[in-house]
Coordinates of C-alpha atoms in Angstrom, one line a residue:
Chain A
M1 CA 38.1 -19.6 -25.9
Q2 CA 39.7 -22.9 -25.0
S3 CA 41.3 -21.5 -21.9
F4 CA 38.1 -19.7 -21.0
N5 CA 36.2 -23.0 -20.9
Y6 CA 39.0 -24.6 -19.0
T7 CA 38.8 -22.1 -16.1
L8 CA 35.0 -22.5 -16.0
K9 CA 35.6 -26.1 -15.0
Q10 CA 37.9 -25.1 -12.1
N11 CA 35.3 -25.1 -9.5
T12 CA 36.0 -23.6 -6.1
W13 CA 33.6 -24.1 -3.3
M14 CA 32.1 -20.7 -4.0
Q15 CA 31.2 -22.0 -7.4
G16 CA 29.5 -24.9 -5.7
L17 CA 27.5 -22.5 -3.5
L18 CA 26.5 -20.6 -6.7
V19 CA 25.2 -23.7 -8.3
T20 CA 23.3 -24.7 -5.1
L21 CA 21.6 -21.4 -5.0
V22 CA 20.7 -21.7 -8.7
V23 CA 19.3 -25.1 -8.2
V24 CA 17.3 -24.0 -5.2
S25 CA 15.7 -21.1 -7.0
G26 CA 15.2 -23.1 -10.1
L27 CA 13.3 -25.7 -8.0
L28 CA 11.3 -23.0 -6.4
L29 CA 10.3 -21.6 -9.7
L30 CA 9.4 -25.1 -11.0
S31 CA 7.4 -25.8 -7.8
V32 CA 5.2 -22.8 -8.5
F33 CA 4.1 -24.4 -11.8
C34 CA 3.9 -27.9 -10.4
F35 CA 1.8 -26.7 -7.5
L36 CA -0.8 -24.9 -9.6
I37 CA -1.0 -27.7 -12.1
W38 CA -1.2 -30.3 -9.3
F39 CA -4.1 -28.5 -7.6
S40 CA -6.0 -27.9 -10.7
L41 CA -5.6 -31.3 -12.4
P42 CA -8.4 -33.0 -10.5
V43 CA -10.7 -30.2 -11.7
F44 CA -9.9 -30.8 -15.3
L45 CA -10.0 -34.5 -15.1
T46 CA -13.2 -35.1 -13.1
E47 CA -15.4 -32.0 -13.1
T48 CA -14.8 -30.4 -16.5
S49 CA -18.5 -30.2 -17.2
A50 CA -19.3 -28.6 -13.9
V51 CA -16.7 -25.8 -14.2
F52 CA -17.1 -24.9 -17.8
K53 CA -20.6 -23.5 -17.7
L54 CA -22.0 -20.1 -17.9
K55 CA -23.8 -20.1 -14.6
W56 CA -22.2 -18.9 -11.3
Q57 CA -24.6 -19.4 -8.5
P58 CA -22.7 -21.0 -5.5
E59 CA -25.9 -21.3 -3.5
Q60 CA -27.6 -23.5 -6.0
G61 CA -24.4 -25.4 -6.8
H62 CA -23.5 -23.9 -10.2
F63 CA -19.9 -23.2 -10.5
G64 CA -19.4 -22.2 -14.1
I65 CA -16.5 -19.8 -15.0
L66 CA -17.2 -19.4 -18.7
A67 CA -18.7 -15.9 -18.1
M68 CA -15.5 -14.9 -16.4
V69 CA -13.4 -16.3 -19.2
F70 CA -15.4 -14.3 -21.7
G71 CA -15.2 -11.2 -19.5
T72 CA -11.4 -11.4 -19.3
L73 CA -11.1 -12.0 -23.0
S74 CA -13.3 -9.1 -24.0
L75 CA -11.6 -6.8 -21.5
A76 CA -8.1 -7.7 -22.7
L77 CA -8.9 -7.7 -26.4
I78 CA -10.7 -4.4 -26.4
S79 CA -8.1 -2.6 -24.3
T80 CA -5.1 -4.1 -26.2
S81 CA -6.5 -3.1 -29.6
F82 CA -7.1 0.4 -28.5
A83 CA -3.8 0.7 -26.7
F84 CA -2.0 -0.7 -29.7
V85 CA -3.4 1.9 -32.1
I86 CA -2.6 4.7 -29.7
A87 CA 0.9 3.3 -29.2
I88 CA 1.6 3.2 -32.9
G89 CA 0.5 6.8 -33.1
L90 CA 2.7 7.8 -30.2
N91 CA 5.6 5.9 -31.7
S92 CA 5.3 7.5 -35.1
F93 CA 5.1 10.9 -33.4
C94 CA 8.3 10.1 -31.4
L95 CA 10.1 9.2 -34.5
L96 CA 8.8 11.8 -36.9
S97 CA 8.3 14.9 -34.8
R98 CA 10.8 17.8 -35.1
R99 CA 10.0 19.0 -31.6
R100 CA 12.6 16.9 -29.7
W101 CA 11.7 18.5 -26.3
L102 CA 8.1 17.3 -26.7
V103 CA 9.3 13.8 -27.5
A104 CA 11.6 13.8 -24.5
I105 CA 8.8 14.9 -22.2
L106 CA 6.5 12.3 -23.7
Q107 CA 9.0 9.5 -23.3
S108 CA 9.8 10.3 -19.7
L109 CA 6.1 10.6 -19.0
L110 CA 5.6 7.1 -20.4
K111 CA 8.4 5.8 -18.3
F112 CA 6.8 7.4 -15.3
M113 CA 3.5 5.9 -16.2
A114 CA 5.0 2.4 -16.1
G115 CA 5.8 2.9 -12.4
I116 CA 2.4 3.9 -11.1
P117 CA 0.8 1.3 -8.9
T118 CA -2.4 0.0 -10.4
V119 CA -4.2 0.6 -7.1
V120 CA -3.7 4.3 -7.6
Y121 CA -5.1 4.1 -11.0
G122 CA -8.1 2.3 -9.6
L123 CA -8.6 4.8 -6.9
A124 CA -8.4 7.7 -9.3
A125 CA -10.9 6.1 -11.7
L126 CA -13.3 5.4 -8.8
F127 CA -13.6 9.0 -8.1
L128 CA -13.0 10.6 -11.5
L129 CA -14.3 8.3 -14.2
L130 CA -17.2 6.6 -12.4
P131 CA -19.0 9.8 -11.4
L132 CA -18.6 11.0 -14.9
L133 CA -20.3 7.8 -16.3
R134 CA -22.9 7.8 -13.5
N135 CA -24.0 11.4 -13.4
I136 CA -23.2 13.0 -16.7
L137 CA -23.8 10.1 -19.1
Q138 CA -26.5 8.5 -17.0
L139 CA -25.2 4.9 -17.3
G140 CA -26.3 3.2 -14.2
S141 CA -23.8 2.8 -11.4
G142 CA -20.8 3.3 -13.7
Y143 CA -19.1 0.1 -12.8
S144 CA -18.6 -1.4 -16.3
L145 CA -16.4 -3.0 -18.9
F146 CA -15.9 0.5 -20.3
A147 CA -14.4 1.9 -17.1
A148 CA -12.0 -1.0 -16.7
V149 CA -11.0 -0.8 -20.4
C150 CA -10.2 2.9 -20.1
M151 CA -7.8 2.4 -17.2
L152 CA -6.3 -0.8 -18.6
I153 CA -5.4 1.2 -21.8
L154 CA -3.4 3.6 -19.6
L155 CA -1.8 0.6 -17.8
I156 CA -0.6 -1.2 -20.9
L157 CA 0.2 1.8 -23.1
P158 CA 3.7 2.3 -21.6
V159 CA 4.5 -1.4 -22.0
I160 CA 3.7 -1.4 -25.7
C161 CA 5.2 2.0 -26.3
V162 CA 8.5 1.2 -24.8
M163 CA 8.7 -2.1 -26.8
L164 CA 7.8 -0.4 -30.0
D165 CA 10.3 2.3 -29.4
N166 CA 13.1 -0.2 -28.8
I167 CA 12.2 -2.0 -32.0
T168 CA 11.7 0.9 -34.4
T169 CA 14.4 3.4 -33.3
P170 CA 17.4 1.3 -34.5
L171 CA 15.5 0.5 -37.7
W172 CA 14.8 4.2 -38.2
Q173 CA 18.4 5.1 -37.7
Q174 CA 19.4 2.5 -40.3
H175 CA 16.9 3.3 -43.0
A176 CA 16.0 6.9 -42.7
L177 CA 18.9 8.3 -44.7
G178 CA 18.6 5.8 -47.5
A179 CA 14.9 6.3 -47.8
Q180 CA 15.3 10.0 -47.9
A181 CA 17.8 9.6 -50.7
L182 CA 15.2 7.6 -52.6
G183 CA 12.7 10.4 -52.2
F184 CA 10.5 9.0 -49.5
S185 CA 8.9 11.5 -47.2
P186 CA 9.4 10.7 -43.5
E187 CA 5.7 9.5 -43.2
Q188 CA 6.2 7.2 -46.2
T189 CA 9.4 5.9 -44.6
Y190 CA 7.5 5.0 -41.5
L191 CA 4.5 3.5 -43.1
Q192 CA 6.2 1.7 -46.1
I193 CA 9.6 0.7 -44.6
I194 CA 9.7 0.6 -40.9
L195 CA 6.3 -0.9 -40.1
P196 CA 6.4 -3.7 -42.6
H197 CA 10.0 -4.5 -41.7
C198 CA 9.2 -5.3 -38.1
K199 CA 5.6 -6.5 -38.4
V200 CA 6.4 -9.7 -36.4
N201 CA 8.1 -7.9 -33.6
I202 CA 5.3 -5.4 -33.3
C203 CA 2.9 -8.3 -32.9
G204 CA 5.1 -9.6 -30.1
A205 CA 5.0 -6.3 -28.3
A206 CA 1.2 -6.2 -28.6
L207 CA 1.1 -9.7 -27.2
L208 CA 3.1 -8.7 -24.2
G209 CA 0.6 -5.9 -23.6
F210 CA -2.2 -8.4 -24.0
N211 CA -0.6 -10.6 -21.4
R212 CA -0.4 -7.7 -19.0
A213 CA -4.1 -6.9 -19.6
I214 CA -5.1 -10.5 -18.8
G215 CA -3.0 -10.6 -15.7
D216 CA -4.1 -7.4 -14.0
T217 CA -6.2 -7.9 -10.9
M218 CA -6.9 -4.6 -9.2
L219 CA -8.4 -2.6 -12.1
P220 CA -11.1 -5.2 -13.0
L221 CA -11.8 -5.9 -9.4
M222 CA -12.3 -2.2 -8.5
L223 CA -14.0 -1.0 -11.7
A224 CA -15.7 -3.7 -13.7
G225 CA -18.6 -4.3 -11.3
N226 CA -17.9 -8.1 -10.8
A227 CA -21.3 -9.3 -12.0
T228 CA -21.1 -12.8 -13.3
Q229 CA -22.9 -12.3 -16.6
L230 CA -22.2 -12.2 -20.3
P231 CA -21.9 -8.5 -21.2
S232 CA -24.3 -7.3 -23.9
G233 CA -22.5 -4.0 -24.4
V234 CA -19.5 -2.1 -23.2
F235 CA -21.4 -0.4 -20.4
D236 CA -22.3 -3.7 -18.7
A237 CA -20.7 -5.0 -15.6
I238 CA -18.4 -8.0 -16.0
R239 CA -16.1 -10.1 -13.8
S240 CA -12.6 -11.1 -14.9
L241 CA -10.8 -14.3 -14.0
T242 CA -8.3 -12.5 -11.8
A243 CA -10.9 -10.6 -9.9
H244 CA -12.8 -13.9 -9.5
I245 CA -9.9 -15.5 -7.8
A246 CA -9.5 -12.6 -5.4
L247 CA -13.2 -12.5 -4.7
V248 CA -13.7 -16.2 -4.0
I249 CA -10.7 -16.3 -1.6
A250 CA -11.9 -13.2 0.1
T251 CA -15.4 -14.6 0.7
D252 CA -14.0 -18.0 1.8
Q253 CA -16.8 -20.2 0.5
G254 CA -14.8 -23.4 0.5
G255 CA -15.6 -26.7 -1.1
E256 CA -16.4 -26.7 -4.7
A257 CA -15.9 -22.9 -5.2
Y258 CA -12.2 -23.5 -4.8
N259 CA -12.2 -25.9 -7.7
S260 CA -13.4 -23.2 -10.0
L261 CA -10.7 -21.0 -8.6
F262 CA -7.9 -23.4 -9.5
A263 CA -9.4 -23.9 -12.9
A264 CA -9.3 -20.2 -13.4
G265 CA -5.7 -20.1 -12.1
M266 CA -4.7 -22.9 -14.5
L267 CA -6.4 -21.1 -17.5
L268 CA -4.5 -17.9 -16.6
L269 CA -1.2 -19.7 -16.2
M270 CA -1.6 -21.6 -19.5
C271 CA -2.6 -18.5 -21.3
S272 CA 0.2 -16.3 -20.0
A273 CA 2.9 -19.0 -20.5
F274 CA 1.8 -19.5 -24.0
I275 CA 1.8 -15.7 -24.8
C276 CA 5.1 -15.3 -23.1
L277 CA 6.8 -18.0 -25.2
L278 CA 5.2 -16.7 -28.4
S279 CA 6.1 -13.1 -27.8
R280 CA 9.6 -14.1 -26.7
Y281 CA 9.9 -15.9 -30.0
L282 CA 8.5 -13.0 -32.0
V283 CA 10.3 -10.2 -30.3
G284 CA 13.5 -12.2 -30.2
R285 CA 13.5 -12.5 -34.0
N286 CA 14.2 -8.8 -33.9
R287 CA 17.9 -9.6 -33.5
L288 CA 17.8 -11.7 -36.6
V289 CA 15.9 -9.1 -38.6
Q290 CA 18.3 -6.3 -38.1
P291 CA 21.8 -6.7 -39.3
A292 CA 24.4 -6.0 -36.7
Chain B
M1 CA -2.9 10.9 -17.6
L2 CA -1.8 14.2 -16.1
V3 CA -5.4 14.6 -15.0
I4 CA -5.0 11.5 -12.9
I5 CA -1.8 12.5 -11.2
G6 CA -3.1 16.0 -10.7
F7 CA -6.3 14.6 -9.2
I8 CA -4.3 12.4 -6.7
L9 CA -2.1 15.3 -5.8
F10 CA -5.1 17.6 -5.4
K11 CA -7.0 15.1 -3.2
G12 CA -3.9 13.8 -1.4
M13 CA -2.1 17.0 -0.5
P14 CA -4.5 18.5 2.0
T15 CA -4.6 15.2 3.9
L16 CA -0.9 15.0 4.1
N17 CA -0.1 15.7 7.7
L18 CA 0.8 14.0 11.0
Q19 CA -2.9 13.2 11.5
L20 CA -2.8 11.1 8.4
F21 CA 0.1 9.0 9.5
F22 CA -0.7 8.7 13.2
G23 CA -4.3 9.5 13.8
D24 CA -4.9 10.8 17.3
T25 CA -2.0 8.9 18.8
D26 CA 1.2 10.7 19.8
P27 CA 3.7 10.4 16.9
L28 CA 6.7 9.5 19.0
A29 CA 4.9 6.9 21.0
A30 CA 3.5 5.4 17.8
M31 CA 6.9 5.3 16.1
M32 CA 8.4 3.5 19.1
G33 CA 5.5 1.0 18.9
L34 CA 4.3 1.8 22.4
K35 CA 0.7 2.7 21.4
P36 CA -1.3 1.2 18.7
V37 CA -2.4 3.5 15.8
W38 CA -6.0 3.0 14.7
E39 CA -6.7 5.9 12.5
G40 CA -3.6 6.4 10.5
I41 CA -1.5 4.8 7.8
W42 CA 1.6 4.5 9.9
P43 CA 1.2 0.8 10.5
A44 CA 0.5 0.3 6.8
C45 CA 3.8 2.1 5.9
V46 CA 5.7 0.0 8.4
G47 CA 4.1 -3.1 7.1
S48 CA 4.8 -2.3 3.5
V49 CA 8.4 -1.5 4.2
T50 CA 8.9 -4.7 6.3
V51 CA 7.4 -6.9 3.7
I52 CA 9.4 -5.3 0.9
L53 CA 12.6 -5.6 2.9
C54 CA 11.9 -9.3 3.7
A55 CA 11.0 -10.1 0.1
V56 CA 14.0 -8.3 -1.4
S57 CA 16.4 -9.9 1.1
L58 CA 15.0 -13.3 0.3
A59 CA 15.2 -12.8 -3.4
T60 CA 18.4 -10.9 -3.9
V61 CA 21.0 -13.7 -3.4
P62 CA 19.3 -16.4 -5.4
G63 CA 18.3 -13.9 -8.1
V64 CA 21.8 -12.6 -8.6
A65 CA 23.1 -16.2 -8.5
C66 CA 20.7 -17.2 -11.1
G67 CA 21.7 -14.3 -13.3
I68 CA 25.4 -15.1 -13.0
W69 CA 24.8 -18.7 -13.8
L70 CA 22.5 -17.8 -16.7
A71 CA 25.2 -15.5 -18.1
S72 CA 28.2 -17.8 -17.6
A73 CA 27.3 -21.4 -17.2
P74 CA 28.6 -23.9 -19.8
E75 CA 25.6 -26.2 -19.8
K76 CA 23.5 -24.9 -22.6
T77 CA 20.3 -27.0 -22.2
A78 CA 19.9 -26.5 -18.5
Q79 CA 20.6 -22.8 -19.1
K80 CA 17.8 -22.7 -21.7
V81 CA 15.3 -24.4 -19.5
L82 CA 16.0 -22.1 -16.6
G83 CA 15.9 -19.1 -18.9
I84 CA 12.5 -20.1 -20.2
A85 CA 11.2 -20.7 -16.7
V86 CA 12.4 -17.3 -15.6
D87 CA 10.8 -15.7 -18.6
I88 CA 7.4 -17.4 -18.1
L89 CA 7.5 -16.6 -14.4
A90 CA 8.3 -13.0 -15.1
G91 CA 5.1 -12.9 -17.2
I92 CA 2.6 -14.7 -15.1
P93 CA -0.1 -12.6 -13.5
S94 CA 0.7 -11.7 -9.9
I95 CA -2.5 -13.1 -8.6
L96 CA -1.3 -16.5 -9.5
M97 CA 1.5 -16.1 -7.1
G98 CA -1.0 -15.2 -4.5
L99 CA -3.0 -18.3 -5.4
F100 CA 0.2 -20.3 -5.0
G101 CA 0.8 -18.9 -1.6
F102 CA -2.8 -19.6 -0.7
S103 CA -2.7 -23.2 -1.8
L104 CA 0.6 -23.5 0.0
I105 CA -1.2 -22.7 3.2
L106 CA -3.9 -25.3 2.4
L107 CA -1.3 -27.9 1.8
L108 CA 0.7 -27.1 5.0
R109 CA -2.5 -27.1 7.0
G110 CA -3.4 -30.5 5.6
T111 CA 0.0 -32.1 6.3
V112 CA 2.8 -31.1 8.6
F113 CA 1.8 -27.7 10.1
P114 CA -1.8 -27.6 11.0
Q115 CA -1.8 -24.0 12.4
A116 CA -0.3 -22.5 9.3
N117 CA -2.0 -19.3 8.3
A118 CA -1.5 -16.3 6.1
S119 CA 1.4 -14.3 7.5
L120 CA 4.1 -11.8 6.8
L121 CA 6.6 -14.4 6.0
L122 CA 4.4 -16.1 3.5
A123 CA 3.6 -12.8 1.8
A124 CA 7.3 -12.0 1.7
F125 CA 8.1 -15.4 0.3
C126 CA 5.6 -15.1 -2.5
L127 CA 6.7 -11.5 -3.3
A128 CA 10.2 -12.8 -3.4
L129 CA 9.2 -15.4 -6.0
L130 CA 7.5 -12.7 -7.9
I131 CA 10.5 -10.4 -8.1
L132 CA 13.2 -13.1 -8.4
P133 CA 12.9 -13.3 -12.2
Y134 CA 13.4 -9.5 -12.5
I135 CA 16.6 -9.6 -10.6
A136 CA 17.8 -12.6 -12.5
C137 CA 16.9 -11.0 -15.9
A138 CA 18.7 -7.8 -15.0
T139 CA 21.8 -9.5 -13.7
Q140 CA 22.1 -11.7 -16.7
N141 CA 21.7 -8.8 -19.1
A142 CA 24.2 -6.6 -17.2
L143 CA 26.8 -9.4 -17.1
S144 CA 26.4 -10.5 -20.7
S145 CA 26.6 -6.9 -22.0
L146 CA 30.1 -6.7 -20.5
P147 CA 32.9 -7.2 -23.1
K148 CA 34.0 -10.8 -23.4
Q149 CA 37.7 -9.8 -23.2
L150 CA 37.3 -9.0 -19.5
A151 CA 36.7 -12.6 -18.6
I152 CA 39.3 -13.9 -20.9
T153 CA 41.9 -11.4 -19.6
G154 CA 41.1 -12.5 -16.1
A155 CA 41.5 -16.1 -17.0
A156 CA 44.8 -15.3 -18.7
L157 CA 46.0 -13.6 -15.6
G158 CA 45.4 -16.8 -13.7
L159 CA 42.3 -15.9 -11.8
T160 CA 39.9 -18.6 -10.9
Q161 CA 36.4 -18.4 -12.2
W162 CA 35.1 -17.3 -8.9
Q163 CA 37.7 -14.5 -8.6
I164 CA 36.8 -13.4 -12.1
T165 CA 33.2 -13.2 -11.3
Y166 CA 33.5 -11.6 -8.0
R167 CA 36.4 -9.2 -8.5
L168 CA 36.0 -8.3 -12.2
L169 CA 32.6 -8.9 -13.6
L170 CA 30.3 -8.0 -10.7
P171 CA 31.8 -4.6 -9.9
Q172 CA 31.6 -3.8 -13.6
A173 CA 28.0 -4.8 -13.8
R174 CA 27.0 -3.2 -10.5
A175 CA 24.9 -0.5 -12.1
G176 CA 22.8 -2.9 -14.0
I177 CA 22.2 -5.2 -11.1
M178 CA 21.3 -2.3 -8.9
S179 CA 18.7 -1.1 -11.4
G180 CA 17.3 -4.6 -11.5
L181 CA 17.0 -4.4 -7.7
M182 CA 15.3 -1.1 -7.8
L183 CA 12.8 -2.3 -10.3
A184 CA 12.2 -5.3 -8.1
I185 CA 11.6 -3.1 -5.1
G186 CA 9.2 -1.0 -7.1
R187 CA 7.3 -4.0 -8.2
A188 CA 7.1 -5.4 -4.7
A189 CA 5.9 -2.0 -3.4
E190 CA 3.1 -1.7 -5.9
D191 CA 1.8 -5.2 -5.9
T192 CA -1.5 -5.7 -4.3
A193 CA -2.8 -9.0 -5.5
V194 CA -0.2 -11.1 -3.9
I195 CA -0.3 -9.7 -0.4
M196 CA -4.1 -9.5 -0.6
L197 CA -4.3 -13.3 -0.8
T198 CA -1.4 -14.1 1.5
G199 CA -1.7 -12.0 4.6
A200 CA -2.6 -8.3 4.3
V201 CA -5.5 -7.3 6.4
A202 CA -7.1 -3.9 7.1
N203 CA -6.6 -3.6 10.8
A204 CA -3.6 -5.3 12.3
G205 CA -1.5 -2.5 13.9
L206 CA 2.2 -2.7 13.6
P207 CA 3.6 -6.0 12.2
G208 CA 4.0 -8.2 15.3
G209 CA 6.2 -10.9 14.0
L210 CA 7.0 -13.0 11.0
F211 CA 4.0 -15.2 11.6
E212 CA 1.4 -12.4 12.1
R213 CA -0.8 -10.7 9.6
F214 CA 0.1 -7.2 8.7
E215 CA -1.1 -4.0 7.0
A216 CA 0.3 -2.7 3.7
L217 CA -0.1 0.5 1.8
P218 CA -1.6 -0.8 -1.4
F219 CA -4.1 -2.9 0.4
T220 CA -5.1 0.0 2.6
I221 CA -5.8 2.0 -0.5
F222 CA -7.9 -0.8 -1.9
Y223 CA -9.8 -1.4 1.3
Y224 CA -10.7 2.1 2.1
S225 CA -11.6 3.0 -1.4
A226 CA -14.0 0.1 -1.6
Q227 CA -15.6 0.4 1.8
Y228 CA -15.0 3.8 3.3
Q229 CA -17.6 4.9 5.9
S230 CA -16.6 8.5 6.5
Q231 CA -14.9 11.3 4.7
Q232 CA -11.9 10.8 7.0
E233 CA -11.3 7.2 5.8
L234 CA -11.6 8.3 2.2
N235 CA -9.0 11.0 2.9
M236 CA -6.8 8.3 4.3
A237 CA -7.1 6.4 1.1
F238 CA -6.0 9.4 -0.9
G239 CA -3.2 10.1 1.5
A240 CA -2.0 6.6 1.2
A241 CA -2.2 6.7 -2.5
L242 CA -0.1 9.8 -2.6
V243 CA 2.5 8.3 -0.3
L244 CA 2.7 5.2 -2.4
L245 CA 2.9 7.2 -5.6
T246 CA 5.7 9.3 -4.2
L247 CA 7.5 6.1 -3.0
T248 CA 7.3 4.4 -6.4
S249 CA 8.1 7.5 -8.4
I250 CA 11.2 8.1 -6.2
I251 CA 12.3 4.5 -6.9
F252 CA 11.8 4.8 -10.6
T253 CA 13.4 8.2 -10.9
L254 CA 16.5 6.8 -9.2
L255 CA 16.3 3.9 -11.6
A256 CA 16.2 6.2 -14.6
A257 CA 19.1 8.2 -13.2
L258 CA 21.1 5.0 -12.8
V259 CA 20.7 4.0 -16.4
R260 CA 20.9 7.5 -17.9
R261 CA 24.2 6.6 -19.6
P262 CA 23.9 6.1 -23.4
N263 CA 24.2 2.4 -23.3
Q264 CA 22.1 0.4 -25.7
N265 CA 22.2 -2.8 -23.8
M266 CA 21.2 -1.1 -20.7
S267 CA 18.1 0.5 -22.1
E268 CA 17.2 -2.9 -23.6
T269 CA 17.4 -4.3 -20.2
I270 CA 15.0 -1.8 -18.8
S271 CA 12.5 -2.2 -21.5
R272 CA 12.5 -5.9 -21.2
E273 CA 12.1 -5.6 -17.5
S274 CA 9.3 -3.1 -17.6
V275 CA 7.5 -5.4 -20.0
C276 CA 8.0 -8.5 -17.9

């Protein structure tokens, strides 16, 4: 190990180039954070009261984004909780099922789902799900929280599933035989041993899915109706923070509207950075939990 | 799920012909850039490919460098800071990267470069920032999953650090790095939010230069699905969706084929990436 460290210190000029590149890209990454924070600080320091209100009526000078915050939260919470339950079900099926070919198909399908562009999801939902809501269930125009949630579930399902799979498969291989010897049925093994064992990591996986749900732009923008109101039910139209950013820039209102935009960006950044760190911590504990 | 893919195929297949790509213009002339194409998705395809190529070429070298450094550098604190930065950046919503690009224009306009505007270069730059963490993550994982003895043996044979990295470690980790690149390309191809804020417009023709606005496939889909005026424009949206879907699925299939080997670390990489 001594000699290894010694050669690390023998810098050639290529090594210098490497470090320069790293510093440049590190600075670039940092500049993204600094930029967003710098632009949104004035908003938080001076006009907090103006931005954190429920009303969004640019013509009358109301620039509140609380409704959007609430929209984003409800959207992400509902879709994550549903996707999480479905993911647990799929995961248990993958582990327990005897039909390996079915499992293989399911897993490759999930991998494939992870690669589908969200715009395509949005397009398909526009012409499949919305007519269904509109004509058959008679629910107004169909643009609603419900439609966005449906597609978001599809979007974050592969994320959570793949994570869960990675966490539980090694555990299953370790414990299945011992549990069987103790007289557990496979279902009992899954419920009583595997799930409690990696509770924390599973929470981490769910958080990553939540992060993805918060950050997605196209689906809420295309499906949720973009009305700035507090939803009274799942079939009401909402507007998410991400869609808000896209809409305000697209309409180019200028002036105070931009403030709300940077406040929204800041909130999103904080939220996702926090979730990232937390889930990195939680999922990372996986390596401590399972003995090598 | 299958219903959705089937639906896209069902709607997209009939529209998939030369008309879709080139409209009424002569294909050859359009391909050479002699005549503008107004009723087809050819400019969008070209724009998409251009912006992806630009972004990937901007991001590859720093990304791989970051990965190498993260995997091998002796300074633990700096490494940790950069690692966390990469992690957070991999997780932030793509629209924030668009917002970053947008505020960059505002700043440039206000200070040194008054005629700054949304352009292909800016979009490529922001996309590059978006995919840089993926490349760095993949490189780091590929390198650190190599056996330690490789580097130590190299050092014992009297190779310098650079020679070890370049001649021994990088060729060994090539598959991992390549899969990271593919993933990055896939992400760059499907992302709409960034380019929407930094330079994609609906009718721009072929990309005219680095400082011009351009068309891109995802944005075309979004635009025509939201404000189509005729059946033909709607068909274009479905055709574009099918093309994009084919593109990304080809990329991801290649990716899956690359990492098919039963290598635990590898599959871990992929899962981590797909989560990021």
